[in-house]
mmCIF file of C-alpha atoms in Angstrom:
data_model
loop_
_atom_site.group_PDB
_atom_site.id
_atom_site.type_symbol
_atom_site.label_atom_id
_atom_site.label_comp_id
_atom_site.label_asym_id
_atom_site.label_seq_id
_atom_site.Cartn_x
_atom_site.Cartn_y
_atom_site.Cartn_z
ATOM 1 C CA MET A 1 16.680 136.713 99.546
ATOM 2 C CA LYS A 2 16.543 140.609 99.608
ATOM 3 C CA LEU A 3 13.897 142.956 97.966
ATOM 4 C CA TRP A 4 14.215 146.632 97.552
ATOM 5 C CA HIS A 5 10.916 148.357 97.508
ATOM 6 C CA ILE A 6 11.028 151.763 96.138
ATOM 7 C CA ASP A 7 8.027 154.301 95.920
ATOM 8 C CA SER A 8 8.200 157.714 94.131
ATOM 9 C CA SER A 9 4.561 159.049 94.043
ATOM 10 C CA VAL A 10 3.884 162.129 95.850
ATOM 11 C CA LEU A 11 -0.059 161.215 96.280
ATOM 12 C CA GLY A 12 0.553 159.188 99.575
ATOM 13 C CA GLU A 13 -2.550 156.951 100.398
ATOM 14 C CA ASN A 14 -4.233 158.069 97.124
ATOM 15 C CA SER A 15 -1.401 156.706 95.024
ATOM 16 C CA ALA A 16 -2.254 153.913 92.495
ATOM 17 C CA SER A 17 1.324 153.031 92.172
ATOM 18 C CA ARG A 18 1.922 152.873 95.955
ATOM 19 C CA ASN A 19 -1.258 150.584 96.029
ATOM 20 C CA LEU A 20 0.285 148.167 93.483
ATOM 21 C CA THR A 21 3.813 148.049 94.664
ATOM 22 C CA ALA A 22 2.476 147.137 98.199
ATOM 23 C CA LYS A 23 0.495 144.197 96.477
ATOM 24 C CA ILE A 24 3.692 143.347 94.464
ATOM 25 C CA VAL A 25 5.736 143.106 97.732
ATOM 26 C CA GLY A 26 3.029 141.384 99.550
ATOM 27 C CA HIS A 27 2.958 138.780 96.653
ATOM 28 C CA GLU A 28 6.695 138.134 96.753
ATOM 29 C CA ARG A 29 6.599 137.740 100.533
ATOM 30 C CA ALA A 30 4.256 134.845 99.954
ATOM 31 C CA LEU A 31 6.379 133.385 97.374
ATOM 32 C CA HIS A 32 9.597 133.808 99.232
ATOM 33 C CA GLN A 33 9.396 132.970 102.888
ATOM 34 C CA GLY A 34 11.761 135.140 105.072
ATOM 35 C CA LEU A 35 12.133 137.764 102.348
ATOM 36 C CA ASP A 36 14.277 140.529 103.721
ATOM 37 C CA VAL A 37 12.549 144.049 102.408
ATOM 38 C CA SER A 38 14.296 147.434 102.375
ATOM 39 C CA TYR A 39 12.013 150.458 101.718
ATOM 40 C CA LEU A 40 12.782 153.795 100.159
ATOM 41 C CA ASP A 41 10.191 156.580 99.909
ATOM 42 C CA LEU A 42 11.523 159.255 97.548
ATOM 43 C CA ALA A 43 8.532 161.405 98.316
ATOM 44 C CA VAL A 44 9.180 161.376 102.075
ATOM 45 C CA LEU A 45 13.019 161.277 101.907
ATOM 46 C CA PRO A 46 13.870 162.704 98.467
ATOM 47 C CA LEU A 47 17.545 162.747 97.312
ATOM 48 C CA ALA A 48 18.928 166.263 96.311
ATOM 49 C CA HIS A 49 19.076 167.008 92.730
ATOM 50 C CA LEU A 50 22.641 166.825 91.175
ATOM 51 C CA SER A 51 24.377 170.093 91.878
ATOM 52 C CA PRO A 52 27.765 171.469 90.938
ATOM 53 C CA ALA A 53 28.930 170.063 94.374
ATOM 54 C CA HIS A 54 27.748 166.660 93.548
ATOM 55 C CA ILE A 55 29.662 166.661 90.073
ATOM 56 C CA GLY A 56 32.658 168.051 91.670
ATOM 57 C CA ALA A 57 32.797 165.123 94.157
ATOM 58 C CA MET A 58 32.805 162.618 90.994
ATOM 59 C CA PHE A 59 35.945 164.273 89.938
ATOM 60 C CA GLY A 60 37.767 164.296 93.386
ATOM 61 C CA HIS A 61 36.659 167.502 94.685
ATOM 62 C CA PRO A 62 34.716 166.692 98.099
ATOM 63 C CA PRO A 63 32.081 169.177 99.138
ATOM 64 C CA SER A 64 32.742 171.323 102.245
ATOM 65 C CA ASP A 65 29.110 171.522 103.550
ATOM 66 C CA GLU A 66 27.984 168.638 105.778
ATOM 67 C CA THR A 67 24.358 168.420 103.972
ATOM 68 C CA THR A 68 25.934 167.610 100.584
ATOM 69 C CA LYS A 69 28.533 165.139 102.137
ATOM 70 C CA ALA A 70 25.638 163.271 103.841
ATOM 71 C CA ASP A 71 23.544 163.410 100.597
ATOM 72 C CA ILE A 72 26.488 161.898 98.568
ATOM 73 C CA ALA A 73 27.059 159.135 101.261
ATOM 74 C CA ARG A 74 23.524 158.371 101.085
ATOM 75 C CA GLY A 75 23.725 157.889 97.344
ATOM 76 C CA SER A 76 26.643 155.540 97.649
ATOM 77 C CA ALA A 77 24.721 153.386 100.195
ATOM 78 C CA LEU A 78 21.995 153.186 97.835
ATOM 79 C CA ILE A 79 24.336 151.599 95.277
ATOM 80 C CA ASP A 80 25.153 148.979 97.919
ATOM 81 C CA THR A 81 21.535 148.133 98.317
ATOM 82 C CA LEU A 82 20.971 148.041 94.554
ATOM 83 C CA PHE A 83 23.875 145.502 94.549
ATOM 84 C CA ALA A 84 22.450 143.508 97.455
ATOM 85 C CA ALA A 85 18.795 143.152 96.272
ATOM 86 C CA ASP A 86 17.481 140.222 94.377
ATOM 87 C CA ILE A 87 14.250 141.771 93.520
ATOM 88 C CA ILE A 88 13.521 145.530 92.992
ATOM 89 C CA VAL A 89 10.132 146.738 92.934
ATOM 90 C CA ILE A 90 9.680 150.352 91.665
ATOM 91 C CA GLY A 91 6.537 152.541 91.890
ATOM 92 C CA ALA A 92 6.618 154.588 88.794
ATOM 93 C CA PRO A 93 3.761 156.886 87.965
ATOM 94 C CA MET A 94 3.740 158.994 84.983
ATOM 95 C CA TYR A 95 4.185 162.691 85.567
ATOM 96 C CA ASN A 96 4.023 164.879 82.443
ATOM 97 C CA PHE A 97 4.948 161.988 80.063
ATOM 98 C CA GLY A 98 7.937 160.923 82.216
ATOM 99 C CA ILE A 99 8.969 159.484 85.470
ATOM 100 C CA PRO A 100 8.750 161.753 88.722
ATOM 101 C CA SER A 101 11.684 163.799 89.209
ATOM 102 C CA GLN A 102 12.463 162.229 92.569
ATOM 103 C CA LEU A 103 12.899 158.782 90.867
ATOM 104 C CA LYS A 104 15.055 160.477 88.136
ATOM 105 C CA ALA A 105 17.265 161.796 91.109
ATOM 106 C CA LEU A 106 17.695 158.320 92.406
ATOM 107 C CA PHE A 107 18.899 157.070 89.126
ATOM 108 C CA ASP A 108 21.238 159.944 88.835
ATOM 109 C CA ARG A 109 22.930 158.324 91.996
ATOM 110 C CA LEU A 110 22.680 154.824 90.764
ATOM 111 C CA LEU A 111 24.308 155.365 87.320
ATOM 112 C CA VAL A 112 27.718 155.948 88.102
ATOM 113 C CA ALA A 113 30.680 155.273 85.952
ATOM 114 C CA GLY A 114 32.986 152.646 87.139
ATOM 115 C CA LYS A 115 30.502 151.287 89.730
ATOM 116 C CA THR A 116 27.363 150.287 87.924
ATOM 117 C CA PHE A 117 28.314 150.708 84.219
ATOM 118 C CA LYS A 118 31.421 151.355 82.125
ATOM 119 C CA TYR A 119 32.438 151.877 78.526
ATOM 120 C CA GLY A 120 33.993 149.056 76.757
ATOM 121 C CA ALA A 121 36.777 149.336 74.161
ATOM 122 C CA ASP A 122 34.280 149.955 71.493
ATOM 123 C CA GLY A 123 32.866 152.781 73.324
ATOM 124 C CA ASN A 124 29.392 150.857 74.053
ATOM 125 C CA PRO A 125 28.258 150.896 77.617
ATOM 126 C CA VAL A 126 28.509 147.623 79.695
ATOM 127 C CA GLY A 127 26.282 147.204 82.747
ATOM 128 C CA LEU A 128 28.079 146.259 85.972
ATOM 129 C CA VAL A 129 25.219 145.443 88.254
ATOM 130 C CA PRO A 130 25.305 141.585 88.711
ATOM 131 C CA GLY A 131 22.929 139.598 86.777
ATOM 132 C CA GLY A 132 20.000 137.499 87.993
ATOM 133 C CA LYS A 133 18.253 140.468 89.562
ATOM 134 C CA LYS A 134 14.356 140.727 88.773
ATOM 135 C CA VAL A 135 12.799 144.274 88.315
ATOM 136 C CA ILE A 136 9.124 144.642 88.771
ATOM 137 C CA VAL A 137 7.625 148.220 87.987
ATOM 138 C CA ALA A 138 4.210 149.326 88.954
ATOM 139 C CA SER A 139 3.698 151.744 85.975
ATOM 140 C CA THR A 140 0.513 154.015 86.460
ATOM 141 C CA ARG A 141 -0.717 156.799 84.196
ATOM 142 C CA GLY A 142 -3.883 158.816 83.559
ATOM 143 C CA GLY A 143 -4.114 158.430 79.886
ATOM 144 C CA LEU A 144 -3.706 155.410 77.565
ATOM 145 C CA TYR A 145 0.001 155.206 76.239
ATOM 146 C CA ALA A 146 0.462 151.586 75.683
ATOM 147 C CA PRO A 147 1.693 150.479 72.277
ATOM 148 C CA GLY A 148 -1.216 150.882 69.744
ATOM 149 C CA ASN A 149 -2.523 153.708 71.469
ATOM 150 C CA PRO A 150 -2.611 157.242 69.535
ATOM 151 C CA ALA A 151 -0.597 158.753 72.375
ATOM 152 C CA SER A 152 2.042 155.922 72.684
ATOM 153 C CA SER A 153 4.719 158.111 71.283
ATOM 154 C CA LEU A 154 4.299 160.339 74.377
ATOM 155 C CA ASP A 155 5.381 157.458 76.804
ATOM 156 C CA HIS A 156 8.809 158.713 77.966
ATOM 157 C CA GLN A 157 8.118 156.884 81.262
ATOM 158 C CA GLU A 158 8.352 153.176 80.729
ATOM 159 C CA THR A 159 10.698 153.686 77.824
ATOM 160 C CA HIS A 160 13.174 155.893 79.896
ATOM 161 C CA LEU A 161 13.023 153.656 82.885
ATOM 162 C CA THR A 162 13.738 150.722 80.711
ATOM 163 C CA ALA A 163 16.762 152.405 79.163
ATOM 164 C CA LEU A 164 18.059 153.493 82.656
ATOM 165 C CA LEU A 165 17.827 149.803 83.909
ATOM 166 C CA HIS A 166 19.294 148.168 80.842
ATOM 167 C CA PHE A 167 22.161 150.588 80.885
ATOM 168 C CA ILE A 168 23.464 149.206 84.329
ATOM 169 C CA GLY A 169 22.707 145.606 83.568
ATOM 170 C CA LEU A 170 19.263 145.071 84.631
ATOM 171 C CA THR A 171 17.271 143.323 81.805
ATOM 172 C CA ASP A 172 14.775 141.151 83.619
ATOM 173 C CA ILE A 173 11.976 143.633 83.797
ATOM 174 C CA THR A 174 8.290 143.259 84.344
ATOM 175 C CA PHE A 175 5.997 146.098 84.015
ATOM 176 C CA VAL A 176 2.483 145.894 85.970
ATOM 177 C CA ARG A 177 0.775 148.679 84.151
ATOM 178 C CA ALA A 178 -2.488 150.313 85.314
ATOM 179 C CA GLU A 179 -3.453 153.196 82.672
ATOM 180 C CA GLY A 180 -6.308 155.291 81.735
ATOM 181 C CA LEU A 181 -6.725 155.928 85.375
ATOM 182 C CA ALA A 182 -8.432 159.467 84.621
ATOM 183 C CA LEU A 183 -10.862 158.151 82.230
ATOM 184 C CA PRO A 184 -14.445 157.863 83.327
ATOM 185 C CA ASP A 185 -15.194 154.534 85.048
ATOM 186 C CA ASN A 186 -11.824 152.893 84.030
ATOM 187 C CA LYS A 187 -9.914 153.256 87.245
ATOM 188 C CA GLU A 188 -11.450 150.224 88.992
ATOM 189 C CA PRO A 189 -11.078 147.886 85.873
ATOM 190 C CA ALA A 190 -7.565 148.933 85.283
ATOM 191 C CA MET A 191 -6.537 148.389 88.839
ATOM 192 C CA ALA A 192 -8.291 145.013 88.949
ATOM 193 C CA LYS A 193 -6.392 144.119 85.829
ATOM 194 C CA ALA A 194 -3.183 145.153 87.233
ATOM 195 C CA GLU A 195 -3.695 143.059 90.329
ATOM 196 C CA THR A 196 -4.579 140.049 88.378
ATOM 197 C CA GLU A 197 -1.250 140.531 86.518
ATOM 198 C CA ILE A 198 0.593 140.626 90.010
ATOM 199 C CA SER A 199 -1.097 137.267 91.033
ATOM 200 C CA LYS A 200 0.484 135.614 87.890
ATOM 201 C CA ILE A 201 4.040 136.953 88.504
#
């Protein structure tokens, strides 16, 4: 069994989402002996954001510079990692109501027409990623954005991530959420609650 562990926070050891993804992966290792884990740190080794050269390559115009060639090849390899994984663990902190730009850059490489999705005869998208994969997202945010909170309409983090995953056929998604981390005396209880949720997965 294979697990793909993805972190995107820029906060290093101070990151709540990294703390939670590490615990999720540890929990999955305990559940699945011999689990093969691949790790991607998007803060340490970010993908380049899409450029005219990247778009040109999609339409049969290979880039001339070696840096862009290598970056495009890396993106293609990450699709292979996606297809091979049985479990995908994503650390997704909220930055300004959305996901980190480096995580968005990854999905810009994973959402590729003809590879991970296609449009059916009726014009609706069809995910091409094989079914049966489980996605666990460590969602962290400073405020309170869960349904029922006054600021819930500002959540473009979990909603966006859900849309991206569903688009390519990944629908078995579990969010382990720790929110209100910037509120006085709330961080420790929020993290403890999230860790309890991990133990029940």
